[in-house]
Amino acid sequence: MAKTTQKTASAKPKSSVPKIIAIVNNKGGVGKTTATVHIGHALARQGYKVLCVDMDDQANLVQYFFGRRKVNELKKQQNGVPLPIQHHDSAVDILMLSSFQGKESDFVQAIQSAAEGYDFVLLDSPPALEMRTQATLQAASGVLIPTEAGALAFSGTTNLINLAMEYELELHGIFVNLYESKMATQRAYYEQYSVHFADNFIPVRVNKSALFANAAADAQTGFQMQGKKIHKDLEAYIEIASILAGGTNNG
Ligand SMILES: Nc1ncnc2c1ncn2[C@@H]1O[C@H](COP(=O)(O)OP(=O)(O)O)[C@@H](O)[C@H]1O
Ligand SMILES: [Mg+2]
């Protein structure tokens, strides 16, 4: 059994079945990896046992948590079986499947056996609908879709909802990342999304913020950047984590 963080001492419900949540969008650069890191750390701060899985062969998730050197080190250790789970200071555990080779069913098996004992398993998926993404959807119990407030993202998001339905996954919701409140088009798209996606829309805006790029460059999470003080741009992720923990997307 891995340890839990004690940052928030309040009693949390003990679930025996992990929620395995695929963070998907075949579009690159919408913030899948950043969301996985920060929702993972936010859930850990709320006292949950969290495993984040890097499904992308670029290993950006592992890089975000540990830096590039660690990615290279782990790649050298890769043999025919999944690598051991890595522990991070945030209390989040990380499984790197980036350099693992196998069939779709091997990835599903690797995720499901690693998931045991965790409250949440967050799957950071690749930026294309390739085999690794299919394995991610196959292993998951639900999906969370980060998107941008723009025209191109709109139809892509609809396709992803249909895909989640095909895999019979719980749709935890869609949320807008890289939000710029000063841009009228973004405000308009945000409103349009909230109407169009209705109950599937998480009414939370993750601001475009230098915090995330700075954190990534320092190989730490945004929560670790300023010690005890929580940057306001992290509040959106705390809210999303609470929604996932509470099981509703309109609270
Ligand atoms: N809210 C944000 N504000 C500013 N930059 C962000 C934000 N979210 C992500 N980024 C940056 O955008 C880039 C792509 O994000 P990433 O999480 O890697 O996307 P994906 O995993 O979908 O490809 C990264 O450089 C990341 O630091
Ligand atoms: Mg990524």
CSV table of C-alpha atoms and ligand atoms in Angstrom, one decimal:
chain,number,residue,atom,x,y,z
A,1,MET,CA,0.0,0.0,0.0
A,2,ALA,CA,1.4,3.4,-1.0
A,3,LYS,CA,1.2,6.2,1.5
A,4,THR,CA,-1.5,9.0,1.4
A,5,THR,CA,-0.7,12.6,2.0
A,6,GLN,CA,-2.1,14.1,5.2
A,7,LYS,CA,-2.3,17.7,3.9
A,8,THR,CA,-6.0,17.8,4.5
A,9,ALA,CA,-6.9,15.7,7.5
A,10,SER,CA,-10.7,15.6,6.8
A,11,ALA,CA,-12.1,12.1,6.4
A,12,LYS,CA,-12.4,11.1,2.8
A,13,PRO,CA,-14.6,8.3,1.6
A,14,LYS,CA,-12.6,5.0,1.2
A,15,SER,CA,-13.3,3.6,-2.2
A,16,SER,CA,-12.1,0.1,-3.1
A,17,VAL,CA,-12.6,0.6,-6.9
A,18,PRO,CA,-10.2,3.1,-8.4
A,19,LYS,CA,-11.6,5.8,-10.7
A,20,ILE,CA,-9.5,5.4,-13.8
A,21,ILE,CA,-9.8,8.6,-15.7
A,22,ALA,CA,-8.5,9.1,-19.2
A,23,ILE,CA,-7.5,12.7,-19.9
A,24,VAL,CA,-8.0,12.8,-23.6
A,25,ASN,CA,-7.9,15.1,-26.6
A,26,ASN,CA,-6.3,14.1,-29.9
A,27,LYS,CA,-5.3,17.7,-30.3
A,28,GLY,CA,-1.8,18.4,-29.0
A,29,GLY,CA,-1.0,21.4,-26.7
A,30,VAL,CA,-4.5,21.7,-25.2
A,31,GLY,CA,-3.1,20.9,-21.7
A,32,LYS,CA,-3.6,17.2,-21.1
A,33,THR,CA,-0.3,16.7,-19.4
A,34,THR,CA,-0.5,19.9,-17.4
A,35,ALA,CA,-4.1,18.9,-16.3
A,36,THR,CA,-3.0,15.4,-15.3
A,37,VAL,CA,-0.2,16.8,-13.2
A,38,HIS,CA,-2.3,19.5,-11.4
A,39,ILE,CA,-5.5,17.5,-10.9
A,40,GLY,CA,-3.3,14.6,-9.7
A,41,HIS,CA,-1.6,16.9,-7.1
A,42,ALA,CA,-4.9,18.6,-6.2
A,43,LEU,CA,-6.5,15.2,-5.4
A,44,ALA,CA,-3.4,14.1,-3.4
A,45,ARG,CA,-3.7,17.3,-1.4
A,46,GLN,CA,-7.3,16.4,-0.7
A,47,GLY,CA,-6.0,13.1,0.8
A,48,TYR,CA,-6.6,10.7,-2.1
A,49,LYS,CA,-4.2,8.1,-3.3
A,50,VAL,CA,-3.3,9.0,-6.8
A,51,LEU,CA,-1.4,7.4,-9.6
A,52,CYS,CA,-0.7,9.3,-12.8
A,53,VAL,CA,0.2,7.2,-15.9
A,54,ASP,CA,2.3,8.6,-18.8
A,55,MET,CA,0.9,6.9,-21.9
A,56,ASP,CA,2.6,9.3,-24.3
A,57,ASP,CA,5.9,8.2,-25.8
A,58,GLN,CA,7.2,11.7,-25.5
A,59,ALA,CA,7.1,11.2,-21.7
A,60,ASN,CA,6.1,14.8,-21.0
A,61,LEU,CA,4.3,13.8,-17.8
A,62,VAL,CA,7.3,12.2,-16.3
A,63,GLN,CA,9.4,15.1,-17.4
A,64,TYR,CA,7.0,17.5,-15.7
A,65,PHE,CA,7.3,15.7,-12.4
A,66,PHE,CA,11.0,14.7,-12.5
A,67,GLY,CA,12.8,16.4,-15.3
A,68,ARG,CA,14.3,15.1,-18.5
A,69,ARG,CA,17.3,13.3,-16.9
A,70,LYS,CA,14.9,11.0,-15.1
A,71,VAL,CA,13.0,10.2,-18.3
A,72,ASN,CA,16.3,9.1,-19.9
A,73,GLU,CA,17.3,7.1,-16.9
A,74,LEU,CA,13.9,5.3,-16.9
A,75,LYS,CA,14.1,4.6,-20.6
A,76,LYS,CA,17.4,2.9,-20.1
A,77,GLN,CA,15.8,0.7,-17.5
A,78,GLN,CA,12.9,-0.3,-19.7
A,79,ASN,CA,12.7,-4.0,-20.5
A,80,GLY,CA,9.9,-6.2,-21.5
A,81,VAL,CA,7.7,-5.4,-18.5
A,82,PRO,CA,6.3,-2.1,-17.2
A,83,LEU,CA,8.7,0.0,-15.1
A,84,PRO,CA,8.2,0.2,-11.4
A,85,ILE,CA,6.0,3.0,-10.0
A,86,GLN,CA,7.9,6.2,-9.1
A,87,HIS,CA,7.1,8.2,-6.0
A,88,HIS,CA,7.1,12.0,-6.2
A,89,ASP,CA,7.3,14.6,-3.4
A,90,SER,CA,3.7,15.7,-4.2
A,91,ALA,CA,2.6,12.3,-2.9
A,92,VAL,CA,1.4,11.5,-6.4
A,93,ASP,CA,2.8,8.2,-7.8
A,94,ILE,CA,3.8,7.9,-11.4
A,95,LEU,CA,3.9,5.0,-13.9
A,96,MET,CA,5.8,5.7,-17.1
A,97,LEU,CA,4.5,3.5,-19.9
A,98,SER,CA,6.1,5.9,-22.5
A,99,SER,CA,8.8,3.4,-23.5
A,100,PHE,CA,6.9,0.3,-22.8
A,101,GLN,CA,6.2,-1.8,-25.9
A,102,GLY,CA,3.3,-4.1,-26.3
A,103,LYS,CA,-0.2,-4.7,-27.7
A,104,GLU,CA,-3.2,-2.7,-26.7
A,105,SER,CA,-4.2,-5.4,-24.2
A,106,ASP,CA,-0.7,-5.3,-22.6
A,107,PHE,CA,-1.1,-1.6,-21.9
A,108,VAL,CA,-4.6,-2.2,-20.5
A,109,GLN,CA,-3.3,-4.9,-18.3
A,110,ALA,CA,-0.4,-2.8,-17.1
A,111,ILE,CA,-2.8,0.1,-16.2
A,112,GLN,CA,-5.3,-2.1,-14.5
A,113,SER,CA,-2.8,-4.0,-12.4
A,114,ALA,CA,-1.0,-0.8,-11.3
A,115,ALA,CA,-4.4,0.8,-10.4
A,116,GLU,CA,-5.0,-1.5,-7.5
A,117,GLY,CA,-5.1,0.3,-4.1
A,118,TYR,CA,-5.4,3.8,-5.6
A,119,ASP,CA,-8.5,6.1,-5.3
A,120,PHE,CA,-7.7,7.8,-8.6
A,121,VAL,CA,-5.7,6.8,-11.7
A,122,LEU,CA,-5.2,9.6,-14.2
A,123,LEU,CA,-4.1,8.6,-17.7
A,124,ASP,CA,-2.2,11.2,-19.7
A,125,SER,CA,-2.9,10.2,-23.3
A,126,PRO,CA,-1.0,10.9,-26.5
A,127,PRO,CA,-2.0,13.7,-28.9
A,128,ALA,CA,-3.4,11.3,-31.6
A,129,LEU,CA,-6.0,8.6,-31.7
A,130,GLU,CA,-3.4,5.9,-31.9
A,131,MET,CA,-3.2,2.5,-30.2
A,132,ARG,CA,-1.9,3.9,-26.9
A,133,THR,CA,-4.9,6.2,-26.8
A,134,GLN,CA,-7.2,3.3,-27.6
A,135,ALA,CA,-5.6,1.4,-24.7
A,136,THR,CA,-6.1,4.4,-22.5
A,137,LEU,CA,-9.9,4.5,-23.3
A,138,GLN,CA,-10.1,0.7,-23.0
A,139,ALA,CA,-8.6,0.8,-19.5
A,140,ALA,CA,-10.5,3.8,-18.3
A,141,SER,CA,-13.8,4.1,-16.4
A,142,GLY,CA,-14.3,7.7,-17.4
A,143,VAL,CA,-12.9,10.6,-19.5
A,144,LEU,CA,-12.1,14.2,-18.8
A,145,ILE,CA,-11.6,16.4,-21.9
A,146,PRO,CA,-9.5,19.6,-21.7
A,147,THR,CA,-10.2,21.9,-24.6
A,148,GLU,CA,-9.6,25.5,-25.7
A,149,ALA,CA,-12.2,28.1,-26.2
A,150,GLY,CA,-12.0,28.2,-30.0
A,151,ALA,CA,-13.8,27.3,-33.2
A,152,LEU,CA,-11.5,24.3,-34.1
A,153,ALA,CA,-11.8,22.8,-30.7
A,154,PHE,CA,-15.6,22.8,-30.9
A,155,SER,CA,-16.1,20.0,-33.4
A,156,GLY,CA,-13.1,18.0,-32.1
A,157,THR,CA,-14.8,18.0,-28.6
A,158,THR,CA,-18.0,16.7,-30.0
A,159,ASN,CA,-16.1,13.8,-31.7
A,160,LEU,CA,-14.4,13.0,-28.4
A,161,ILE,CA,-17.8,12.8,-26.6
A,162,ASN,CA,-19.0,10.3,-29.2
A,163,LEU,CA,-15.8,8.3,-28.8
A,164,ALA,CA,-16.3,8.2,-25.0
A,165,MET,CA,-19.9,6.9,-25.6
A,166,GLU,CA,-18.6,4.2,-27.9
A,167,TYR,CA,-16.3,3.0,-25.1
A,168,GLU,CA,-19.2,3.3,-22.6
A,169,LEU,CA,-17.2,5.6,-20.4
A,170,GLU,CA,-18.4,7.9,-17.8
A,171,LEU,CA,-18.1,11.5,-19.1
A,172,HIS,CA,-16.6,13.5,-16.2
A,173,GLY,CA,-16.8,16.6,-18.4
A,174,ILE,CA,-15.2,19.1,-20.7
A,175,PHE,CA,-13.3,22.1,-19.4
A,176,VAL,CA,-11.7,25.1,-21.0
A,177,ASN,CA,-7.9,25.5,-20.6
A,178,LEU,CA,-5.7,28.4,-21.8
A,179,TYR,CA,-8.5,30.8,-21.1
A,180,GLU,CA,-7.9,34.5,-21.8
A,181,SER,CA,-10.6,36.6,-20.3
A,182,LYS,CA,-9.5,39.7,-22.1
A,183,MET,CA,-10.3,38.1,-25.5
A,184,ALA,CA,-13.9,38.6,-26.5
A,185,THR,CA,-13.9,35.6,-28.8
A,186,GLN,CA,-12.8,33.4,-25.9
A,187,ARG,CA,-15.5,34.7,-23.7
A,188,ALA,CA,-18.0,34.1,-26.4
A,189,TYR,CA,-16.8,30.5,-27.1
A,190,TYR,CA,-16.8,29.8,-23.4
A,191,GLU,CA,-20.5,30.8,-23.2
A,192,GLN,CA,-21.3,28.8,-26.3
A,193,TYR,CA,-19.6,25.7,-24.9
A,194,SER,CA,-21.5,26.0,-21.6
A,195,VAL,CA,-24.8,26.1,-23.5
A,196,HIS,CA,-24.0,23.5,-26.1
A,197,PHE,CA,-22.3,20.9,-23.8
A,198,ALA,CA,-24.7,21.7,-21.0
A,199,ASP,CA,-24.5,19.0,-18.2
A,200,ASN,CA,-21.2,17.8,-19.7
A,201,PHE,CA,-19.5,21.2,-19.3
A,202,ILE,CA,-17.5,21.9,-16.2
A,203,PRO,CA,-18.0,25.6,-15.5
A,204,VAL,CA,-14.3,26.2,-14.6
A,205,ARG,CA,-11.8,28.2,-16.6
A,206,VAL,CA,-8.1,27.4,-16.4
A,207,ASN,CA,-6.4,30.6,-17.2
A,208,LYS,CA,-3.6,30.9,-19.6
A,209,SER,CA,-0.8,31.5,-17.0
A,210,ALA,CA,3.0,31.6,-17.0
A,211,LEU,CA,2.8,29.5,-13.8
A,212,PHE,CA,2.3,26.3,-15.7
A,213,ALA,CA,5.2,26.8,-18.1
A,214,ASN,CA,7.4,27.9,-15.2
A,215,ALA,CA,6.5,24.9,-13.1
A,216,ALA,CA,7.2,22.6,-16.0
A,217,ALA,CA,10.6,24.2,-16.6
A,218,ASP,CA,11.5,23.7,-12.9
A,219,ALA,CA,10.3,20.1,-12.9
A,220,GLN,CA,7.7,20.7,-10.2
A,221,THR,CA,4.0,21.2,-10.0
A,222,GLY,CA,2.4,24.6,-9.7
A,223,PHE,CA,1.5,23.8,-6.1
A,224,GLN,CA,5.2,23.3,-5.2
A,225,MET,CA,6.2,26.6,-6.9
A,226,GLN,CA,5.2,28.9,-4.0
A,227,GLY,CA,5.3,26.7,-1.0
A,228,LYS,CA,2.2,27.1,1.2
A,229,LYS,CA,0.7,29.9,-0.8
A,230,ILE,CA,-1.7,28.7,-3.5
A,231,HIS,CA,-1.5,30.7,-6.8
A,232,LYS,CA,-4.9,31.8,-7.9
A,233,ASP,CA,-4.5,30.1,-11.3
A,234,LEU,CA,-4.5,26.7,-9.5
A,235,GLU,CA,-7.9,27.2,-8.1
A,236,ALA,CA,-9.5,25.9,-11.2
A,237,TYR,CA,-7.7,22.6,-10.9
A,238,ILE,CA,-8.6,22.3,-7.2
A,239,GLU,CA,-12.3,22.7,-8.3
A,240,ILE,CA,-12.0,20.1,-11.0
A,241,ALA,CA,-10.4,17.7,-8.5
A,242,SER,CA,-13.3,18.3,-6.1
A,243,ILE,CA,-15.8,17.7,-8.8
A,244,LEU,CA,-14.1,14.4,-9.7
A,245,ALA,CA,-14.0,13.4,-6.0
A,246,GLY,CA,-17.6,14.4,-5.6
A,247,GLY,CA,-18.8,12.7,-8.7
A,248,THR,CA,-20.7,15.7,-10.1
A,249,ASN,CA,-19.9,18.2,-12.7
A,250,ASN,CA,-22.3,20.9,-11.8
A,251,GLY,CA,-21.5,21.6,-8.2
B,1,LIG,N1,-3.2,27.1,-18.5
B,1,LIG,C1,-2.0,27.2,-19.2
B,1,LIG,N2,-1.4,28.4,-19.3
B,1,LIG,C2,-0.3,28.5,-19.9
B,1,LIG,N3,0.4,27.5,-20.5
B,1,LIG,C3,-0.1,26.3,-20.4
B,1,LIG,C4,-1.4,26.1,-19.8
B,1,LIG,N4,-1.7,24.7,-19.9
B,1,LIG,C5,-0.7,24.2,-20.6
B,1,LIG,N5,0.3,25.1,-20.9
B,1,LIG,C6,1.5,25.0,-21.7
B,1,LIG,O1,1.1,24.6,-23.0
B,1,LIG,C7,1.9,23.6,-23.5
B,1,LIG,C8,1.1,22.3,-23.9
B,1,LIG,O2,0.6,21.8,-22.7
B,1,LIG,P1,0.5,20.3,-22.4
B,1,LIG,O3,-0.1,20.1,-21.0
B,1,LIG,O4,1.9,19.7,-22.6
B,1,LIG,O5,-0.5,19.8,-23.5
B,1,LIG,P2,-0.8,18.4,-24.2
B,1,LIG,O6,-0.4,17.4,-23.2
B,1,LIG,O7,-2.3,18.4,-24.4
B,1,LIG,O8,0.0,18.3,-25.4
B,1,LIG,C9,3.0,23.3,-22.5
B,1,LIG,O9,4.1,24.1,-22.8
B,1,LIG,C10,2.4,23.8,-21.2
B,1,LIG,O10,3.3,24.3,-20.3
B,2,MG,MG,0.9,15.8,-23.3
